[in-house]
Short mmCIF file of C-alpha atoms and ligand atoms in Angstrom, two decimals:
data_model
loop_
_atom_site.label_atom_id
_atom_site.label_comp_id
_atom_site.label_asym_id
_atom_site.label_seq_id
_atom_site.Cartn_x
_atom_site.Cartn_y
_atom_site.Cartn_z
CA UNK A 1 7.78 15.04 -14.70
CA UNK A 2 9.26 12.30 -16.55
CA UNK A 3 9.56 9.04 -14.25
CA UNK A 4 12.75 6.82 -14.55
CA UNK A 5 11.83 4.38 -12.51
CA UNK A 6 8.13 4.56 -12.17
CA UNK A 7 5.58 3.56 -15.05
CA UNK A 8 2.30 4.41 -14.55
CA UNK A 9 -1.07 2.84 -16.41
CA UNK A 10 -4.30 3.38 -16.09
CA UNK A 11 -7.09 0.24 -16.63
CA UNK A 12 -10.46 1.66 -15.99
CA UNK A 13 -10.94 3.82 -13.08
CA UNK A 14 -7.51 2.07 -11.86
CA UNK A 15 -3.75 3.16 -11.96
CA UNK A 16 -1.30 0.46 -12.13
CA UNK A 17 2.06 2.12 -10.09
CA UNK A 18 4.96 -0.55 -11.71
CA UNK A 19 8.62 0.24 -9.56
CA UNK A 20 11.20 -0.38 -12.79
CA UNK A 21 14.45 -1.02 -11.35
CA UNK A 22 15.24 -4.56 -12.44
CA UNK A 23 18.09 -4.48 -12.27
CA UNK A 24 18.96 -3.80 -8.40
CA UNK A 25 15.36 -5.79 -7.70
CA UNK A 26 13.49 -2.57 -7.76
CA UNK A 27 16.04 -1.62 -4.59
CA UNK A 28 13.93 2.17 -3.14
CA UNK A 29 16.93 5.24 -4.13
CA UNK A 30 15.98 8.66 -3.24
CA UNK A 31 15.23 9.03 -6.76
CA UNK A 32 12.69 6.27 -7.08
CA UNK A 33 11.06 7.37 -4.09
CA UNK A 34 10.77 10.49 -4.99
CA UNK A 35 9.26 9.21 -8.47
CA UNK A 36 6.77 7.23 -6.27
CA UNK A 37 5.93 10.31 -4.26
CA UNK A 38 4.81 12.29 -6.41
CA UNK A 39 2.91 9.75 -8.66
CA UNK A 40 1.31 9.18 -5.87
CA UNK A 41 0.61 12.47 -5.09
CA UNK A 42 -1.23 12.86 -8.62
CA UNK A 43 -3.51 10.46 -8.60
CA UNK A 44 -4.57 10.99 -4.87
CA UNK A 45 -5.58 14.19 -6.67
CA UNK A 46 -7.25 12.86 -9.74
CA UNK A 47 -10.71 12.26 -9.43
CA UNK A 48 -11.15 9.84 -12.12
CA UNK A 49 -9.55 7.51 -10.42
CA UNK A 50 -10.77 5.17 -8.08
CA UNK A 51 -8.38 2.56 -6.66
CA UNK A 52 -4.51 1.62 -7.08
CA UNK A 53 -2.64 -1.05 -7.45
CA UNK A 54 1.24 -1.09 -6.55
CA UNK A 55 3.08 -3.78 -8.11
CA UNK A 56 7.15 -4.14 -8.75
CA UNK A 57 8.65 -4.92 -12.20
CA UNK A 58 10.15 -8.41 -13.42
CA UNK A 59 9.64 -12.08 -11.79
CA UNK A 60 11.82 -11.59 -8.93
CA UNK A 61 11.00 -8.55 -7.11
CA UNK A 62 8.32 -6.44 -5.63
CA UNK A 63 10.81 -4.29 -3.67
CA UNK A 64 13.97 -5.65 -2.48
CA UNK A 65 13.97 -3.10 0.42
CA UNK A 66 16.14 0.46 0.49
CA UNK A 67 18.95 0.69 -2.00
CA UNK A 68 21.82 -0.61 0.38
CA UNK A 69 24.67 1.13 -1.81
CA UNK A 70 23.32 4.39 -1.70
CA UNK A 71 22.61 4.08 2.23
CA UNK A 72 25.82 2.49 2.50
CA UNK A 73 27.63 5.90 2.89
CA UNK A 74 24.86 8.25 3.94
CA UNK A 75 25.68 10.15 7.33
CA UNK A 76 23.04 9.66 10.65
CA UNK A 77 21.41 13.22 9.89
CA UNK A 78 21.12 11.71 5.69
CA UNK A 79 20.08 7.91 6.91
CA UNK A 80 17.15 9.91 9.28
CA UNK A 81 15.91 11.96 6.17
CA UNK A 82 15.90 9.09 4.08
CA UNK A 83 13.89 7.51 6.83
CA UNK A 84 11.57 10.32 6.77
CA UNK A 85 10.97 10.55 2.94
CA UNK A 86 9.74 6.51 3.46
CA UNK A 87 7.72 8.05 6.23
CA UNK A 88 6.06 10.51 3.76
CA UNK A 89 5.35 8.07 1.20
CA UNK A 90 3.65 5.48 3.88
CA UNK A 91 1.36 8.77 5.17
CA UNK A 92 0.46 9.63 1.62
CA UNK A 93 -0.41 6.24 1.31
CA UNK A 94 -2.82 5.51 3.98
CA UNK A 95 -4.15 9.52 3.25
CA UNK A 96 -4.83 9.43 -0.03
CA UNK A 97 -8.88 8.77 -1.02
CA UNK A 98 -8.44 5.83 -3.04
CA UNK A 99 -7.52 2.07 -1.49
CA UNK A 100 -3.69 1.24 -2.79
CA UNK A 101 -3.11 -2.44 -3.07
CA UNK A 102 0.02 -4.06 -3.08
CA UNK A 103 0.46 -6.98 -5.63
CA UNK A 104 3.52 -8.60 -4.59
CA UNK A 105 5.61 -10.58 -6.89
CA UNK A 106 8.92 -12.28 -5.45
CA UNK A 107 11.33 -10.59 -2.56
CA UNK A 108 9.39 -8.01 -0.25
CA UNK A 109 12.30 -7.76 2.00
CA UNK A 110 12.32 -4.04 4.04
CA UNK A 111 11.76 -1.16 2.54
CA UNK A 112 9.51 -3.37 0.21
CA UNK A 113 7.52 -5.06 2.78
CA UNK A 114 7.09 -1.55 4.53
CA UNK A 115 5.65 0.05 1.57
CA UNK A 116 3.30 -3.11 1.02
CA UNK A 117 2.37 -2.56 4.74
CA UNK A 118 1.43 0.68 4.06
CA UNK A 119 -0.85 -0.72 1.42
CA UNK A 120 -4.61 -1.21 2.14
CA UNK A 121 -4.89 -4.59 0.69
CA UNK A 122 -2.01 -7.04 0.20
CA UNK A 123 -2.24 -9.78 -2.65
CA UNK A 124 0.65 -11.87 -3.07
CA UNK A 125 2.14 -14.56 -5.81
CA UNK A 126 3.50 -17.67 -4.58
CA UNK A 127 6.92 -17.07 -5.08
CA UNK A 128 6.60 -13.77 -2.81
CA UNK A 129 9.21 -13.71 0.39
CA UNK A 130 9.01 -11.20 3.30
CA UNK A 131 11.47 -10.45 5.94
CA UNK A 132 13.34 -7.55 7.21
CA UNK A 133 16.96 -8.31 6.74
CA UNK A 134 17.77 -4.86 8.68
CA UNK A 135 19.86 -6.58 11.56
CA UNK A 136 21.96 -8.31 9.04
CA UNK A 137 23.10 -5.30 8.08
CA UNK A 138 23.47 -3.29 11.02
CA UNK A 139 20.47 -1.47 10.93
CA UNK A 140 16.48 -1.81 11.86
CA UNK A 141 13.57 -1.44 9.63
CA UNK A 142 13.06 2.61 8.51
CA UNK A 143 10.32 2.94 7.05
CA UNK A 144 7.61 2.17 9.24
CA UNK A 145 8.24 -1.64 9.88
CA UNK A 146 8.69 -2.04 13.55
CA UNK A 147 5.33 -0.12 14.38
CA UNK A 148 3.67 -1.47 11.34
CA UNK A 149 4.24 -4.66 11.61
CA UNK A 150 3.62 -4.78 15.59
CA UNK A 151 0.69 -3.18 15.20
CA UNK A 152 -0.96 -5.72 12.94
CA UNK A 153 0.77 -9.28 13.86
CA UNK A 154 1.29 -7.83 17.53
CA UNK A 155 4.67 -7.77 19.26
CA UNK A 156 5.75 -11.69 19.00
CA UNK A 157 5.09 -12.41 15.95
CA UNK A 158 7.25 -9.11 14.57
CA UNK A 159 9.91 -9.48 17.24
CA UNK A 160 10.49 -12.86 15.50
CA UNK A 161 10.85 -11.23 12.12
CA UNK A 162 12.85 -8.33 12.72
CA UNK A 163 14.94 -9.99 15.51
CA UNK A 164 16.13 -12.60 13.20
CA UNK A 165 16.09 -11.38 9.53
CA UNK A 166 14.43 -13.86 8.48
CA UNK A 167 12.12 -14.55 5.47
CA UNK A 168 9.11 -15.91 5.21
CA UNK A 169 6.69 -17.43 2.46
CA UNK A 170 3.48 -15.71 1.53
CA UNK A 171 1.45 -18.73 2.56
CA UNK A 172 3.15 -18.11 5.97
CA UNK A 173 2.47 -15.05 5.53
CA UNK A 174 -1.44 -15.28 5.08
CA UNK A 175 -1.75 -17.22 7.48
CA UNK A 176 -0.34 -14.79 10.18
CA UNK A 177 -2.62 -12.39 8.45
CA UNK A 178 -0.44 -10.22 7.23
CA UNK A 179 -1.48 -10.64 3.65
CA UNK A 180 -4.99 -10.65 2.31
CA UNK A 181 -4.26 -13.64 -0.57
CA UNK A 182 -2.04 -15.83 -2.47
CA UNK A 183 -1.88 -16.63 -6.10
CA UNK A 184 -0.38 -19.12 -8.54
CA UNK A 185 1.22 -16.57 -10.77
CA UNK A 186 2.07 -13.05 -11.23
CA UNK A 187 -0.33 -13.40 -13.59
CA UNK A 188 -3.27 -14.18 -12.00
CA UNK A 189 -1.71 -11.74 -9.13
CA UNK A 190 -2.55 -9.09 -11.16
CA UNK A 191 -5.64 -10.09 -12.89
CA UNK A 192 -7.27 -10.12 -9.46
CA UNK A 193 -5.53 -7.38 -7.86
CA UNK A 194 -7.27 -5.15 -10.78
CA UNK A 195 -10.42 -7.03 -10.32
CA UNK A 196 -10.91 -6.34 -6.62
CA UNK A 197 -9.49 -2.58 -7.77
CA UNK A 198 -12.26 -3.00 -10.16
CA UNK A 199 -15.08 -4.17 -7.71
CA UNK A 200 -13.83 -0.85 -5.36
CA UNK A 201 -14.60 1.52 -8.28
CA UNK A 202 -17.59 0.26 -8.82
CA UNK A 203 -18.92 1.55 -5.23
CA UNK A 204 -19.37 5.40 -4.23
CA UNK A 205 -15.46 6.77 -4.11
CA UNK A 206 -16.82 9.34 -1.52
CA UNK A 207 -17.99 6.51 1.07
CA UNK A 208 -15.03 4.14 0.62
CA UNK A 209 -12.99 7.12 0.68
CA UNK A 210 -14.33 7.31 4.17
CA UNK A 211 -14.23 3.98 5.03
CA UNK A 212 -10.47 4.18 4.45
CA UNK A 213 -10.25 7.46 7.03
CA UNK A 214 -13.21 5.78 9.50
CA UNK A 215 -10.75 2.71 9.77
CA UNK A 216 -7.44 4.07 9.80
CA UNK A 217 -7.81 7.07 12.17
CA UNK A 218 -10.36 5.17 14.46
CA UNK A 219 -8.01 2.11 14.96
CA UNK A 220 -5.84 3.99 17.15
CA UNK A 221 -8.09 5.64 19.00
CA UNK A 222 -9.98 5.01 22.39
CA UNK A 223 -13.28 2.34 21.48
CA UNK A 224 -15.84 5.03 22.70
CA UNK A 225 -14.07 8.02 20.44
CA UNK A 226 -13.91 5.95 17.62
CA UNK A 227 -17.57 5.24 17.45
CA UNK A 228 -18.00 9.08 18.03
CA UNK A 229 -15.58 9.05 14.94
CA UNK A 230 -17.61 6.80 13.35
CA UNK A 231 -20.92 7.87 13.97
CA UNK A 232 -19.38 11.55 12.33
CA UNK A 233 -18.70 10.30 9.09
CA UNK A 234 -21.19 8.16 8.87
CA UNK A 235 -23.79 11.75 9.36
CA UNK A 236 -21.42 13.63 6.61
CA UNK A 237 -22.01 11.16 4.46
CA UNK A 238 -25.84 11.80 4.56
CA UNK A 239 -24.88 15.28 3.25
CA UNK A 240 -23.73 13.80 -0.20
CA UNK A 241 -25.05 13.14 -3.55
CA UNK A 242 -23.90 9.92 -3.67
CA UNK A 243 -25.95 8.61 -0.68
CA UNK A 244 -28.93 9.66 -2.17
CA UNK A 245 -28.02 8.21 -5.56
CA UNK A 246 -26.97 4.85 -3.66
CA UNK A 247 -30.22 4.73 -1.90
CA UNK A 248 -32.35 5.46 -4.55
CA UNK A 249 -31.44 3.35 -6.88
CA UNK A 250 -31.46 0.83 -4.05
CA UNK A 251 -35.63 1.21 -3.72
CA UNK A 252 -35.50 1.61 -7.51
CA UNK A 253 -33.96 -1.54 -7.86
CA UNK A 254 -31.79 0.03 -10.29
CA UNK A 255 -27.93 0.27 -10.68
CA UNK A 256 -26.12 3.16 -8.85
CA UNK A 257 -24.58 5.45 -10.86
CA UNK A 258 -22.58 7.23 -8.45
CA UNK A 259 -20.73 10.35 -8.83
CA UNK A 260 -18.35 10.83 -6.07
CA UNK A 261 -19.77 14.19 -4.58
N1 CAA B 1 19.86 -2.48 -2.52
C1 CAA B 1 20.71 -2.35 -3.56
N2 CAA B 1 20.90 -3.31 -4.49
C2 CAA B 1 20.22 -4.45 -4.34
C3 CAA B 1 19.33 -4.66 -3.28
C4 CAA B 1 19.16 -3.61 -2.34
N3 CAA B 1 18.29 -3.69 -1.32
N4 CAA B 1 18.81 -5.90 -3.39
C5 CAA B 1 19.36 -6.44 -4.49
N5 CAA B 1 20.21 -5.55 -5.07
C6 CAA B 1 21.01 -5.77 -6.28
C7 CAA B 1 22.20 -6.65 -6.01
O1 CAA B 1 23.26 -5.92 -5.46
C8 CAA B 1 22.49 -7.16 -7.41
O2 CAA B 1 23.15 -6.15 -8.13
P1 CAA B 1 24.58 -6.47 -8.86
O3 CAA B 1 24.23 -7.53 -9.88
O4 CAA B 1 24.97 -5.16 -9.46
O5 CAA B 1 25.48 -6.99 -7.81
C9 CAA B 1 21.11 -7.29 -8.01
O6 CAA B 1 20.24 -6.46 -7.24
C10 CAA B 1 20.57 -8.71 -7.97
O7 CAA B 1 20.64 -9.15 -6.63
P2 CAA B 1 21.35 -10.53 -6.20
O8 CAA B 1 22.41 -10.90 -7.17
O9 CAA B 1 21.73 -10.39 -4.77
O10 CAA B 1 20.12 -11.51 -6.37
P3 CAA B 1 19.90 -12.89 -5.60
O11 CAA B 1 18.78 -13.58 -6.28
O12 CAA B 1 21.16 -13.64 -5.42
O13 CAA B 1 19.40 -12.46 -4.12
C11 CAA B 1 18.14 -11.17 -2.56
C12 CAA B 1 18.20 -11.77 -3.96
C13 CAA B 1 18.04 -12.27 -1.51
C14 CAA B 1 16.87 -10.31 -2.48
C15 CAA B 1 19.40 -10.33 -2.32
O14 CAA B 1 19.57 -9.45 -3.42
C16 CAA B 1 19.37 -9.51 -1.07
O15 CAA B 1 19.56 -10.02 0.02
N6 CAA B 1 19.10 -8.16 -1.21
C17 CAA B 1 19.11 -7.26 -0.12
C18 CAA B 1 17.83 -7.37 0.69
C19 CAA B 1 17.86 -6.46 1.90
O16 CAA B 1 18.71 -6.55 2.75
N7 CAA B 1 16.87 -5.52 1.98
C20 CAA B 1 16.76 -4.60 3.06
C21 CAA B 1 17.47 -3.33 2.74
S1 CAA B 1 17.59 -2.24 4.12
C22 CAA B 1 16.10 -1.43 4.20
O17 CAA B 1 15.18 -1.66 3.42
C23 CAA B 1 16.04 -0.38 5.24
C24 CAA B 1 14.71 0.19 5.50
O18 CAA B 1 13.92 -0.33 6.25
C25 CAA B 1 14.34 1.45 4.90
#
């Protein structure tokens, strides 16, 4: 399929996911999100690939949330699937094998904070806002951002942001720990988004593949079950080739060269 709004690279074992829609600020339409979908959905099925990094075109914007004139008009059973398709996107995200970082340059305002939510690491540029302006328009946060965001800052802390509409800076932002990292430019946003993507890729894909699934489906659960959880994966893992490999070369004291099965 050829994107329209979506440009895709690939740097090493890394694909660089650019949202191209400068002129609106990168605003989420059905069509880029569909775009987004399934570019995602490719490279959670390419093997060579071992990280991404999600980052939104120009100086101003990562995402500056849903495209308001499109949902301007769209009927409650339309606004819910809308809702739903930034529902699938987040799932894909947090499914897919390889970590997804979010490299956010300028506005992160709803739909664009919810995706970088979504994201397993968060790296921001000093000129990067976040808020949910939802309630200034007569709506509340869609895809994802009043569980997301509760479940990582807790209730206050979101209930201030969504409540109001306000924005916030990324330092502010760090240091409610809701991003990983701030950086001077967009520049040096990227250089170390792709280095960290780097450092990732580097490591077996098969064990931080599970890393990603032992944290995100044992967070929810009960402290007991998600040790059993734990304590599962942690046994497959013995069953691959890349454990071996890691270990050997360990006692070796030789580089791994791992192979992801
Ligand atoms: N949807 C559609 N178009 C958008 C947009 C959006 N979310 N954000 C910006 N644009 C467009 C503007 O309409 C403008 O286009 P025109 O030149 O054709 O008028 C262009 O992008 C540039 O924007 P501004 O002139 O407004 O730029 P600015 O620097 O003055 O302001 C801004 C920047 C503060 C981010 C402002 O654009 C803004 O407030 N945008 C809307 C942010 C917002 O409310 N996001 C939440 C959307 S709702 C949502 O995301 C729901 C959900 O949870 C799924």
């Amino acid at each position: 399929m050829q994107n329209k709004f979506i440009k895709t690279d690939t740097k090493n074992k890394t694909s660089i996911l650019t949202i191209s829609r400068p002129e609106a600020l990168n605003a989420l339409n059905l069509e880029v999100l569909n775009e987004i979908e399934c570019s995602l959905y490719e490279i959670s099925l390419n093997r060579d690939i071992c990280a991404v990094v999600i980052t939104g075109d120009g100086e101003k914007a990562f995402v500056a949330g849903a495209d308001i004139k499109e949902m301007a008009n769209m009927s409650p059973i339309e606004a819910a699937k809308f809702a739903q398709k930034g529902h699938d996107i987040l799932r894909l995200i947090r499914k897919m094998p390889q970590p997804v970082i979010a490299a956010v340059n300028g506005y992160a305002l709803g739909g664009g904070f919810e995706m970088a939510l979504a994201c397993d690491i968060i790296y921001a540029s000093q000129n990067a806002k976040f808020g949910f302006p939802e309630v200034t328009l007569g709506i509340i946060p869609g895809f994802g951002g009043t569980q997301n965001l509760s479940r990582l800052v807790g209730e206050k802390i979101a209930n201030e942001l969504i409540f109001t509409g306000n924005m916030i800076p990324a330092e502010k932002a760090k240091s409610l720990s809701i991003i990983n990292e701030v950086f001077d430019s967009k520049a040096q946003l990227l250089e170390m988004a792709l280095k960290t993507a780097e450092k990732i890729s580097s490591n077996s894909p098969i064990a931080v593949a599970l890393a990603k699934d032992a944290i995100l489906n044992g967070i929810n659960l009960p402290l007991n079950e998600a040790y059993h959880y734990e304590s599962k994966v942690f046994g497959n893992l013995f069953s691959t080739q890349d454990q071996k490999e890691g270990m050997t070369a360990f006692i070796e004291k030789r580089k791994a060269n791992f192979k992801g099965i």
